[in-house]
């Protein structure tokens, strides 16, 4: 489990927040901010998922599917929720807008994780990173 904050990149009015430009910024920034992404040999963002959860909704405990292939799964909180929490294994983490968490290694492949119900709507972006060299062998 890795944690970081990207609050300056998600602030209203920031240049990075505009569409594809913002996604490219995020793909460059995550390997620098999260050691578990930076440790991937030539990390490539192979999957992006924008997710909206209404207030009170949850995502039950699960282990992510192995496809699309990804060594690291990183999720950035974009929503307005001030009481968003996730659980990865036995670790429970409170998230604010702009906070980021990632799972890799045993936390990615063996531990369950879940999103607890929030007191407000929740918006997040999940990015899966894989090694470019490993993808060539697929």
Short mmCIF file of N, CA, C and O in Angstrom, two decimals:
data_model
loop_
_atom_site.label_atom_id
_atom_site.label_comp_id
_atom_site.label_asym_id
_atom_site.label_seq_id
_atom_site.Cartn_x
_atom_site.Cartn_y
_atom_site.Cartn_z
N UNK A 1 0.86 -1.18 0.00
CA UNK A 1 0.00 0.00 0.00
C UNK A 1 0.89 1.22 0.00
O UNK A 1 1.75 1.35 0.85
N UNK A 2 0.74 2.11 -1.00
CA UNK A 2 1.46 3.38 -1.09
C UNK A 2 0.45 4.51 -0.97
O UNK A 2 -0.67 4.38 -1.42
N UNK A 3 0.88 5.63 -0.38
CA UNK A 3 0.01 6.79 -0.25
C UNK A 3 0.73 8.03 -0.74
O UNK A 3 1.93 8.17 -0.59
N UNK A 4 -0.01 8.98 -1.33
CA UNK A 4 0.54 10.26 -1.77
C UNK A 4 -0.61 11.24 -1.89
O UNK A 4 -1.77 10.87 -1.78
N UNK A 5 -0.27 12.50 -2.14
CA UNK A 5 -1.29 13.52 -2.36
C UNK A 5 -1.00 14.25 -3.66
O UNK A 5 0.15 14.60 -3.95
N UNK A 6 -2.02 14.48 -4.45
CA UNK A 6 -1.92 15.25 -5.69
C UNK A 6 -2.91 16.40 -5.65
O UNK A 6 -3.50 16.76 -6.66
N UNK A 7 -3.11 17.00 -4.48
CA UNK A 7 -4.13 18.02 -4.33
C UNK A 7 -3.90 19.21 -5.24
O UNK A 7 -4.85 19.79 -5.75
N UNK A 8 -2.63 19.59 -5.49
CA UNK A 8 -2.40 20.74 -6.37
C UNK A 8 -2.82 20.46 -7.80
O UNK A 8 -3.23 21.35 -8.52
N UNK A 9 -2.77 19.21 -8.25
CA UNK A 9 -3.17 18.86 -9.61
C UNK A 9 -4.67 18.71 -9.77
O UNK A 9 -5.17 18.70 -10.88
N UNK A 10 -5.40 18.60 -8.65
CA UNK A 10 -6.85 18.44 -8.74
C UNK A 10 -7.58 19.70 -8.31
O UNK A 10 -8.79 19.73 -8.26
N UNK A 11 -6.84 20.77 -8.00
CA UNK A 11 -7.46 22.02 -7.57
C UNK A 11 -8.26 22.64 -8.71
O UNK A 11 -7.86 22.56 -9.87
N UNK A 12 -9.36 23.26 -8.36
CA UNK A 12 -10.19 23.91 -9.38
C UNK A 12 -9.36 24.96 -10.10
O UNK A 12 -8.62 25.72 -9.49
N UNK A 13 -9.47 24.97 -11.42
CA UNK A 13 -8.77 25.98 -12.22
C UNK A 13 -7.35 25.62 -12.59
O UNK A 13 -6.71 26.35 -13.31
N UNK A 14 -6.83 24.48 -12.10
CA UNK A 14 -5.46 24.12 -12.45
C UNK A 14 -5.39 23.69 -13.91
O UNK A 14 -6.31 23.07 -14.44
N UNK A 15 -4.29 24.04 -14.58
CA UNK A 15 -4.14 23.72 -16.00
C UNK A 15 -4.15 22.23 -16.25
O UNK A 15 -4.64 21.76 -17.28
N UNK A 16 -3.62 21.45 -15.31
CA UNK A 16 -3.51 20.00 -15.49
C UNK A 16 -4.86 19.30 -15.50
O UNK A 16 -4.96 18.15 -15.89
N UNK A 17 -5.89 19.98 -15.06
CA UNK A 17 -7.20 19.33 -14.92
C UNK A 17 -7.94 19.20 -16.25
O UNK A 17 -8.98 18.58 -16.31
N UNK A 18 -7.43 19.72 -17.32
CA UNK A 18 -8.14 19.70 -18.60
C UNK A 18 -7.88 18.43 -19.38
O UNK A 18 -6.81 18.24 -19.94
N UNK A 19 -8.88 17.56 -19.43
CA UNK A 19 -8.92 16.39 -20.30
C UNK A 19 -7.64 15.60 -20.46
O UNK A 19 -7.02 15.18 -19.50
N UNK A 20 -7.25 15.39 -21.71
CA UNK A 20 -6.09 14.57 -22.04
C UNK A 20 -4.81 15.14 -21.47
O UNK A 20 -3.92 14.39 -21.05
N UNK A 21 -4.69 16.45 -21.45
CA UNK A 21 -3.50 17.09 -20.87
C UNK A 21 -3.35 16.68 -19.40
O UNK A 21 -2.26 16.36 -18.94
N UNK A 22 -4.46 16.65 -18.69
CA UNK A 22 -4.42 16.27 -17.28
C UNK A 22 -4.06 14.79 -17.12
O UNK A 22 -3.28 14.43 -16.24
N UNK A 23 -4.61 13.92 -17.98
CA UNK A 23 -4.26 12.50 -17.90
C UNK A 23 -2.77 12.27 -18.18
O UNK A 23 -2.12 11.46 -17.52
N UNK A 24 -2.22 12.99 -19.16
CA UNK A 24 -0.79 12.86 -19.44
C UNK A 24 0.04 13.33 -18.24
O UNK A 24 1.05 12.72 -17.89
N UNK A 25 -0.38 14.42 -17.63
CA UNK A 25 0.30 14.92 -16.43
C UNK A 25 0.27 13.85 -15.33
O UNK A 25 1.28 13.56 -14.70
N UNK A 26 -0.90 13.24 -15.13
CA UNK A 26 -1.06 12.22 -14.11
C UNK A 26 -0.17 11.02 -14.39
O UNK A 26 0.49 10.50 -13.50
N UNK A 27 -0.11 10.57 -15.64
CA UNK A 27 0.73 9.42 -16.01
C UNK A 27 2.21 9.72 -15.78
O UNK A 27 2.97 8.82 -15.41
N UNK A 28 2.63 10.95 -15.98
CA UNK A 28 4.04 11.33 -15.70
C UNK A 28 4.28 11.45 -14.21
O UNK A 28 5.36 11.11 -13.71
N UNK A 29 3.30 11.97 -13.49
CA UNK A 29 3.48 12.30 -12.08
C UNK A 29 3.41 11.09 -11.15
O UNK A 29 4.15 11.02 -10.17
N UNK A 30 2.55 10.13 -11.44
CA UNK A 30 2.39 8.99 -10.54
C UNK A 30 3.68 8.21 -10.31
O UNK A 30 3.99 7.88 -9.16
N UNK A 31 4.47 7.90 -11.34
CA UNK A 31 5.72 7.19 -11.06
C UNK A 31 6.69 7.99 -10.18
O UNK A 31 7.47 7.41 -9.44
N UNK A 32 6.61 9.31 -10.23
CA UNK A 32 7.47 10.14 -9.38
C UNK A 32 6.96 10.22 -7.95
O UNK A 32 7.75 10.32 -7.01
N UNK A 33 5.65 10.21 -7.78
CA UNK A 33 5.06 10.39 -6.45
C UNK A 33 4.90 9.10 -5.66
O UNK A 33 4.89 9.13 -4.44
N UNK A 34 4.70 8.00 -6.36
CA UNK A 34 4.47 6.73 -5.69
C UNK A 34 5.63 5.77 -5.95
O UNK A 34 5.82 5.33 -7.08
N UNK A 35 6.40 5.42 -4.93
CA UNK A 35 7.53 4.51 -5.12
C UNK A 35 7.13 3.19 -5.75
O UNK A 35 7.89 2.64 -6.56
N UNK A 36 5.95 2.67 -5.45
CA UNK A 36 5.56 1.37 -6.01
C UNK A 36 5.31 1.46 -7.52
O UNK A 36 5.53 0.48 -8.23
N UNK A 37 4.90 2.62 -8.03
CA UNK A 37 4.76 2.79 -9.48
C UNK A 37 6.14 3.01 -10.10
O UNK A 37 6.48 2.44 -11.12
N UNK A 38 6.96 3.84 -9.45
CA UNK A 38 8.31 4.11 -9.94
C UNK A 38 9.17 2.87 -10.00
O UNK A 38 10.11 2.79 -10.79
N UNK A 39 8.85 1.86 -9.18
CA UNK A 39 9.64 0.62 -9.15
C UNK A 39 9.32 -0.30 -10.33
O UNK A 39 10.07 -1.22 -10.62
N UNK A 40 8.23 -0.04 -11.04
CA UNK A 40 7.87 -0.85 -12.21
C UNK A 40 8.82 -0.49 -13.35
O UNK A 40 9.05 0.68 -13.62
N UNK A 41 9.37 -1.51 -14.02
CA UNK A 41 10.27 -1.30 -15.15
C UNK A 41 9.50 -0.64 -16.29
O UNK A 41 8.57 -1.23 -16.83
N UNK A 42 9.86 0.58 -16.65
CA UNK A 42 9.18 1.34 -17.71
C UNK A 42 7.66 1.31 -17.53
O UNK A 42 6.94 0.75 -18.34
N UNK A 43 7.15 1.95 -16.45
CA UNK A 43 5.71 1.88 -16.19
C UNK A 43 4.89 2.52 -17.30
O UNK A 43 5.21 3.59 -17.80
N UNK A 44 3.83 1.82 -17.69
CA UNK A 44 2.92 2.30 -18.72
C UNK A 44 1.50 2.21 -18.17
O UNK A 44 1.09 1.15 -17.67
N UNK A 45 0.77 3.32 -18.23
CA UNK A 45 -0.63 3.32 -17.80
C UNK A 45 -1.45 2.61 -18.87
O UNK A 45 -1.60 3.12 -19.98
N UNK A 46 -1.94 1.42 -18.54
CA UNK A 46 -2.62 0.60 -19.54
C UNK A 46 -4.14 0.63 -19.41
O UNK A 46 -4.84 0.10 -20.27
N UNK A 47 -4.64 1.26 -18.36
CA UNK A 47 -6.09 1.25 -18.11
C UNK A 47 -6.43 2.44 -17.25
O UNK A 47 -5.76 2.72 -16.27
N UNK A 48 -7.48 3.18 -17.63
CA UNK A 48 -8.01 4.28 -16.82
C UNK A 48 -9.49 4.02 -16.59
O UNK A 48 -10.20 3.67 -17.52
N UNK A 49 -9.94 4.22 -15.36
CA UNK A 49 -11.36 4.05 -15.05
C UNK A 49 -11.82 5.22 -14.19
O UNK A 49 -11.30 5.43 -13.10
N UNK A 50 -12.78 5.99 -14.69
CA UNK A 50 -13.40 7.05 -13.92
C UNK A 50 -14.63 6.46 -13.25
O UNK A 50 -15.45 5.82 -13.93
N UNK A 51 -14.73 6.62 -11.94
CA UNK A 51 -15.82 5.97 -11.22
C UNK A 51 -16.56 6.97 -10.35
O UNK A 51 -15.95 7.77 -9.63
N UNK A 52 -17.89 6.92 -10.42
CA UNK A 52 -18.75 7.76 -9.62
C UNK A 52 -19.59 6.87 -8.71
O UNK A 52 -20.26 5.95 -9.20
N UNK A 53 -19.54 7.12 -7.41
CA UNK A 53 -20.38 6.40 -6.45
C UNK A 53 -21.28 7.40 -5.75
O UNK A 53 -20.79 8.41 -5.23
N UNK A 54 -22.57 7.12 -5.71
CA UNK A 54 -23.48 8.00 -5.00
C UNK A 54 -23.29 7.84 -3.50
O UNK A 54 -22.85 6.79 -3.02
N UNK A 55 -23.64 8.89 -2.78
CA UNK A 55 -23.55 8.89 -1.32
C UNK A 55 -24.19 7.62 -0.76
O UNK A 55 -25.25 7.19 -1.21
N UNK A 56 -23.49 6.98 0.16
CA UNK A 56 -23.99 5.78 0.81
C UNK A 56 -23.63 4.48 0.11
O UNK A 56 -23.78 3.41 0.69
N UNK A 57 -23.18 4.53 -1.14
CA UNK A 57 -22.81 3.32 -1.87
C UNK A 57 -21.41 2.85 -1.47
O UNK A 57 -20.58 3.66 -1.04
N UNK A 58 -21.18 1.58 -1.63
CA UNK A 58 -19.89 0.98 -1.28
C UNK A 58 -19.46 0.03 -2.39
O UNK A 58 -20.25 -0.35 -3.23
N UNK A 59 -18.18 -0.33 -2.36
CA UNK A 59 -17.66 -1.40 -3.21
C UNK A 59 -17.19 -2.49 -2.26
O UNK A 59 -16.34 -2.24 -1.40
N UNK A 60 -17.77 -3.67 -2.38
CA UNK A 60 -17.49 -4.74 -1.44
C UNK A 60 -16.07 -5.28 -1.59
O UNK A 60 -15.40 -5.04 -2.59
N UNK A 61 -15.63 -6.00 -0.59
CA UNK A 61 -14.28 -6.55 -0.55
C UNK A 61 -14.02 -7.45 -1.76
O UNK A 61 -14.86 -8.28 -2.11
N UNK A 62 -12.87 -7.24 -2.40
CA UNK A 62 -12.52 -8.01 -3.59
C UNK A 62 -11.02 -7.92 -3.85
O UNK A 62 -10.33 -7.08 -3.28
N UNK A 63 -10.53 -8.78 -4.72
CA UNK A 63 -9.18 -8.69 -5.28
C UNK A 63 -9.39 -8.39 -6.76
O UNK A 63 -10.20 -9.04 -7.41
N UNK A 64 -8.69 -7.37 -7.28
CA UNK A 64 -8.88 -6.98 -8.67
C UNK A 64 -8.54 -8.11 -9.63
O UNK A 64 -7.64 -8.92 -9.38
N UNK A 65 -9.23 -8.14 -10.75
CA UNK A 65 -8.99 -9.14 -11.78
C UNK A 65 -7.59 -8.96 -12.37
O UNK A 65 -7.05 -7.85 -12.38
N UNK A 66 -6.98 -10.05 -12.86
CA UNK A 66 -5.63 -9.94 -13.42
C UNK A 66 -5.58 -9.28 -14.80
O UNK A 66 -4.49 -8.99 -15.30
N UNK A 67 -6.73 -9.03 -15.42
CA UNK A 67 -6.74 -8.36 -16.72
C UNK A 67 -7.59 -7.10 -16.63
O UNK A 67 -8.61 -7.10 -15.95
N UNK A 68 -7.20 -6.02 -17.25
CA UNK A 68 -5.96 -5.91 -18.01
C UNK A 68 -4.75 -6.04 -17.08
O UNK A 68 -4.84 -5.72 -15.90
N UNK A 69 -3.61 -6.52 -17.61
CA UNK A 69 -2.44 -6.76 -16.77
C UNK A 69 -1.96 -5.49 -16.10
O UNK A 69 -1.96 -4.42 -16.72
N UNK A 70 -1.60 -5.60 -14.83
CA UNK A 70 -1.12 -4.43 -14.10
C UNK A 70 -0.36 -4.87 -12.86
O UNK A 70 -0.85 -5.67 -12.08
N UNK A 71 0.84 -4.32 -12.70
CA UNK A 71 1.63 -4.58 -11.49
C UNK A 71 1.15 -3.71 -10.34
O UNK A 71 1.25 -4.08 -9.18
N UNK A 72 0.65 -2.51 -10.68
CA UNK A 72 0.21 -1.54 -9.68
C UNK A 72 -1.15 -1.00 -10.10
O UNK A 72 -1.36 -0.67 -11.26
N UNK A 73 -2.06 -0.91 -9.14
CA UNK A 73 -3.36 -0.28 -9.36
C UNK A 73 -3.43 0.93 -8.43
O UNK A 73 -3.36 0.78 -7.21
N UNK A 74 -3.52 2.13 -9.03
CA UNK A 74 -3.53 3.37 -8.26
C UNK A 74 -4.88 4.07 -8.42
O UNK A 74 -5.42 4.12 -9.52
N UNK A 75 -5.42 4.59 -7.33
CA UNK A 75 -6.71 5.28 -7.36
C UNK A 75 -6.55 6.67 -6.75
O UNK A 75 -6.04 6.82 -5.65
N UNK A 76 -7.00 7.66 -7.50
CA UNK A 76 -6.96 9.07 -7.10
C UNK A 76 -8.36 9.51 -6.73
O UNK A 76 -9.29 9.36 -7.53
N UNK A 77 -8.53 10.05 -5.53
CA UNK A 77 -9.83 10.55 -5.08
C UNK A 77 -10.05 11.94 -5.67
O UNK A 77 -9.28 12.86 -5.45
N UNK A 78 -11.12 12.09 -6.46
CA UNK A 78 -11.46 13.37 -7.08
C UNK A 78 -12.71 13.98 -6.48
O UNK A 78 -13.05 15.11 -6.79
N UNK A 79 -13.40 13.24 -5.66
CA UNK A 79 -14.73 13.65 -5.21
C UNK A 79 -14.72 14.67 -4.10
O UNK A 79 -13.69 15.19 -3.68
N UNK A 80 -15.91 14.98 -3.66
CA UNK A 80 -16.10 15.98 -2.63
C UNK A 80 -16.18 15.37 -1.24
O UNK A 80 -16.29 16.09 -0.27
N UNK A 81 -16.16 14.06 -1.15
CA UNK A 81 -16.34 13.39 0.13
C UNK A 81 -15.22 13.69 1.11
O UNK A 81 -14.05 13.57 0.79
N UNK A 82 -15.60 14.11 2.31
CA UNK A 82 -14.60 14.36 3.35
C UNK A 82 -14.46 13.17 4.27
O UNK A 82 -13.62 13.18 5.15
N UNK A 83 -15.28 12.17 4.08
CA UNK A 83 -15.25 11.00 4.95
C UNK A 83 -15.12 9.72 4.14
O UNK A 83 -15.68 8.69 4.48
N UNK A 84 -14.37 9.78 3.03
CA UNK A 84 -14.15 8.60 2.21
C UNK A 84 -13.09 7.73 2.87
O UNK A 84 -12.03 8.23 3.26
N UNK A 85 -13.37 6.44 2.99
CA UNK A 85 -12.37 5.52 3.53
C UNK A 85 -12.33 4.27 2.65
O UNK A 85 -13.33 3.86 2.07
N UNK A 86 -11.13 3.71 2.57
CA UNK A 86 -10.92 2.44 1.89
C UNK A 86 -10.19 1.52 2.85
O UNK A 86 -9.52 1.97 3.78
N UNK A 87 -10.31 0.23 2.60
CA UNK A 87 -9.58 -0.76 3.38
C UNK A 87 -8.81 -1.62 2.40
O UNK A 87 -9.35 -2.09 1.41
N UNK A 88 -7.52 -1.80 2.69
CA UNK A 88 -6.65 -2.70 1.93
C UNK A 88 -6.03 -3.63 2.96
O UNK A 88 -5.27 -3.19 3.82
N UNK A 89 -6.38 -4.93 2.87
CA UNK A 89 -5.92 -5.85 3.90
C UNK A 89 -6.44 -5.39 5.25
O UNK A 89 -7.62 -5.11 5.40
N UNK A 90 -5.55 -5.22 6.22
CA UNK A 90 -5.97 -4.75 7.55
C UNK A 90 -5.82 -3.23 7.70
O UNK A 90 -6.17 -2.68 8.74
N UNK A 91 -5.31 -2.56 6.68
CA UNK A 91 -5.12 -1.10 6.75
C UNK A 91 -6.38 -0.37 6.30
O UNK A 91 -6.94 -0.66 5.25
N UNK A 92 -6.81 0.57 7.10
CA UNK A 92 -7.95 1.42 6.76
C UNK A 92 -7.42 2.84 6.56
O UNK A 92 -6.70 3.36 7.41
N UNK A 93 -7.77 3.45 5.41
CA UNK A 93 -7.22 4.75 5.05
C UNK A 93 -8.35 5.73 4.79
O UNK A 93 -9.29 5.42 4.06
N UNK A 94 -8.25 6.91 5.38
CA UNK A 94 -9.20 7.98 5.13
C UNK A 94 -8.67 8.83 3.98
O UNK A 94 -7.50 9.23 3.98
N UNK A 95 -9.51 9.12 2.98
CA UNK A 95 -9.09 9.86 1.80
C UNK A 95 -9.79 11.21 1.71
O UNK A 95 -10.98 11.31 1.99
N UNK A 96 -9.03 12.22 1.30
CA UNK A 96 -9.57 13.53 0.96
C UNK A 96 -9.44 13.71 -0.55
O UNK A 96 -8.62 13.02 -1.18
N UNK A 97 -10.19 14.63 -1.15
CA UNK A 97 -10.00 14.89 -2.57
C UNK A 97 -8.53 15.21 -2.86
O UNK A 97 -7.91 16.01 -2.16
N UNK A 98 -7.96 14.55 -3.86
CA UNK A 98 -6.55 14.73 -4.20
C UNK A 98 -5.65 13.68 -3.61
O UNK A 98 -4.49 13.56 -4.01
N UNK A 99 -6.15 12.88 -2.66
CA UNK A 99 -5.34 11.80 -2.10
C UNK A 99 -5.32 10.62 -3.06
O UNK A 99 -6.26 10.39 -3.81
N UNK A 100 -4.25 9.88 -2.98
CA UNK A 100 -3.99 8.79 -3.90
C UNK A 100 -3.51 7.58 -3.11
O UNK A 100 -2.74 7.71 -2.18
N UNK A 101 -4.01 6.41 -3.48
CA UNK A 101 -3.46 5.18 -2.89
C UNK A 101 -3.24 4.18 -4.01
O UNK A 101 -3.88 4.24 -5.05
N UNK A 102 -2.29 3.30 -3.79
CA UNK A 102 -1.95 2.30 -4.81
C UNK A 102 -1.70 0.97 -4.12
O UNK A 102 -1.22 0.92 -2.99
N UNK A 103 -2.02 -0.09 -4.86
CA UNK A 103 -1.75 -1.43 -4.35
C UNK A 103 -0.81 -2.13 -5.32
O UNK A 103 -0.95 -2.01 -6.54
N UNK A 104 0.15 -2.85 -4.76
CA UNK A 104 1.15 -3.57 -5.55
C UNK A 104 1.58 -4.79 -4.74
O UNK A 104 1.35 -4.87 -3.53
N UNK A 105 2.24 -5.73 -5.40
CA UNK A 105 2.75 -6.92 -4.71
C UNK A 105 1.62 -7.69 -4.06
O UNK A 105 0.53 -7.81 -4.62
N UNK A 106 1.85 -8.21 -2.84
CA UNK A 106 0.81 -8.99 -2.16
C UNK A 106 -0.48 -8.19 -1.94
O UNK A 106 -1.57 -8.76 -2.01
N UNK A 107 -0.37 -6.87 -1.71
CA UNK A 107 -1.58 -6.06 -1.54
C UNK A 107 -2.41 -6.05 -2.82
O UNK A 107 -3.63 -5.95 -2.78
N UNK A 108 -1.76 -6.18 -3.96
CA UNK A 108 -2.45 -6.20 -5.26
C UNK A 108 -3.05 -7.57 -5.57
O UNK A 108 -4.16 -7.69 -6.06
N UNK A 109 -2.27 -8.63 -5.31
CA UNK A 109 -2.64 -9.95 -5.77
C UNK A 109 -3.30 -10.84 -4.72
O UNK A 109 -3.96 -11.82 -5.08
N UNK A 110 -3.13 -10.54 -3.42
CA UNK A 110 -3.60 -11.46 -2.38
C UNK A 110 -4.59 -10.84 -1.40
O UNK A 110 -5.48 -11.53 -0.91
N UNK A 111 -4.41 -9.57 -1.07
CA UNK A 111 -5.26 -8.92 -0.07
C UNK A 111 -6.54 -8.37 -0.70
O UNK A 111 -6.51 -7.87 -1.81
N UNK A 112 -7.62 -8.47 0.04
CA UNK A 112 -8.85 -7.83 -0.44
C UNK A 112 -8.81 -6.35 -0.11
O UNK A 112 -8.11 -5.91 0.81
N UNK A 113 -9.55 -5.58 -0.90
CA UNK A 113 -9.72 -4.16 -0.61
C UNK A 113 -11.17 -3.79 -0.88
O UNK A 113 -11.88 -4.50 -1.59
N UNK A 114 -11.60 -2.69 -0.25
CA UNK A 114 -12.99 -2.26 -0.41
C UNK A 114 -13.09 -0.76 -0.18
O UNK A 114 -12.21 -0.15 0.42
N UNK A 115 -14.17 -0.20 -0.69
CA UNK A 115 -14.48 1.22 -0.50
C UNK A 115 -15.69 1.27 0.42
O UNK A 115 -16.74 0.68 0.11
N UNK A 116 -15.55 1.96 1.56
CA UNK A 116 -16.66 2.07 2.50
C UNK A 116 -17.64 3.15 2.05
O UNK A 116 -17.27 4.06 1.30
N UNK A 117 -18.89 3.07 2.51
CA UNK A 117 -19.87 4.10 2.14
C UNK A 117 -19.41 5.49 2.57
O UNK A 117 -18.78 5.65 3.61
N UNK A 118 -19.72 6.48 1.75
CA UNK A 118 -19.32 7.87 2.02
C UNK A 118 -20.54 8.69 2.40
O UNK A 118 -21.67 8.32 2.07
N UNK A 119 -20.31 9.80 3.07
CA UNK A 119 -21.40 10.70 3.44
C UNK A 119 -21.75 11.65 2.30
O UNK A 119 -22.68 12.43 2.41
N UNK A 120 -20.99 11.58 1.20
CA UNK A 120 -21.30 12.40 0.03
C UNK A 120 -20.94 11.61 -1.23
O UNK A 120 -20.36 10.53 -1.15
N UNK A 121 -21.28 12.14 -2.39
CA UNK A 121 -20.92 11.47 -3.64
C UNK A 121 -19.41 11.35 -3.74
O UNK A 121 -18.68 12.19 -3.20
N UNK A 122 -18.93 10.32 -4.42
CA UNK A 122 -17.50 10.06 -4.53
C UNK A 122 -17.14 9.90 -6.00
O UNK A 122 -17.79 9.18 -6.74
N UNK A 123 -16.09 10.59 -6.41
CA UNK A 123 -15.57 10.49 -7.77
C UNK A 123 -14.10 10.10 -7.66
O UNK A 123 -13.34 10.69 -6.88
N UNK A 124 -13.68 9.10 -8.44
CA UNK A 124 -12.29 8.67 -8.39
C UNK A 124 -11.84 8.23 -9.77
O UNK A 124 -12.64 7.94 -10.65
N UNK A 125 -10.52 8.21 -9.94
CA UNK A 125 -9.89 7.74 -11.17
C UNK A 125 -8.92 6.64 -10.80
O UNK A 125 -8.03 6.86 -9.97
N UNK A 126 -9.08 5.47 -11.41
CA UNK A 126 -8.17 4.35 -11.18
C UNK A 126 -7.31 4.18 -12.42
O UNK A 126 -7.82 4.20 -13.54
N UNK A 127 -6.01 4.03 -12.20
CA UNK A 127 -5.05 3.83 -13.28
C UNK A 127 -4.27 2.56 -12.97
O UNK A 127 -3.75 2.39 -11.87
N UNK A 128 -4.20 1.66 -13.96
CA UNK A 128 -3.40 0.44 -13.81
C UNK A 128 -2.09 0.62 -14.57
O UNK A 128 -2.10 1.02 -15.73
N UNK A 129 -0.99 0.30 -13.89
CA UNK A 129 0.34 0.41 -14.49
C UNK A 129 0.94 -0.97 -14.67
O UNK A 129 0.92 -1.79 -13.76
N UNK A 130 1.50 -1.19 -15.86
CA UNK A 130 2.20 -2.44 -16.16
C UNK A 130 3.56 -2.09 -16.74
O UNK A 130 3.79 -0.98 -17.22
N UNK A 131 4.46 -3.05 -16.71
CA UNK A 131 5.79 -2.89 -17.31
C UNK A 131 5.68 -3.00 -18.82
O UNK A 131 5.09 -3.97 -19.34
N UNK A 132 6.24 -2.04 -19.54
CA UNK A 132 6.19 -2.08 -21.01
C UNK A 132 6.83 -3.36 -21.54
O UNK A 132 6.32 -3.96 -22.48
N UNK A 133 7.94 -3.79 -20.93
CA UNK A 133 8.63 -5.00 -21.41
C UNK A 133 7.76 -6.24 -21.20
O UNK A 133 7.74 -7.14 -22.03
N UNK A 134 7.03 -6.32 -20.08
CA UNK A 134 6.15 -7.46 -19.85
C UNK A 134 4.99 -7.48 -20.81
O UNK A 134 4.52 -8.53 -21.23
N UNK A 135 4.48 -6.30 -21.18
CA UNK A 135 3.36 -6.23 -22.12
C UNK A 135 3.76 -6.74 -23.50
O UNK A 135 2.94 -7.30 -24.22
N UNK A 136 5.02 -6.55 -23.87
CA UNK A 136 5.49 -7.03 -25.17
C UNK A 136 5.50 -8.55 -25.24
O UNK A 136 5.44 -9.11 -26.33
N UNK A 137 5.54 -9.21 -24.08
CA UNK A 137 5.56 -10.67 -24.04
C UNK A 137 4.16 -11.26 -24.01
O UNK A 137 4.00 -12.48 -24.01
N UNK A 138 3.13 -10.42 -23.96
CA UNK A 138 1.74 -10.93 -23.91
C UNK A 138 1.29 -11.43 -25.27
O UNK A 138 1.64 -10.95 -26.29
#
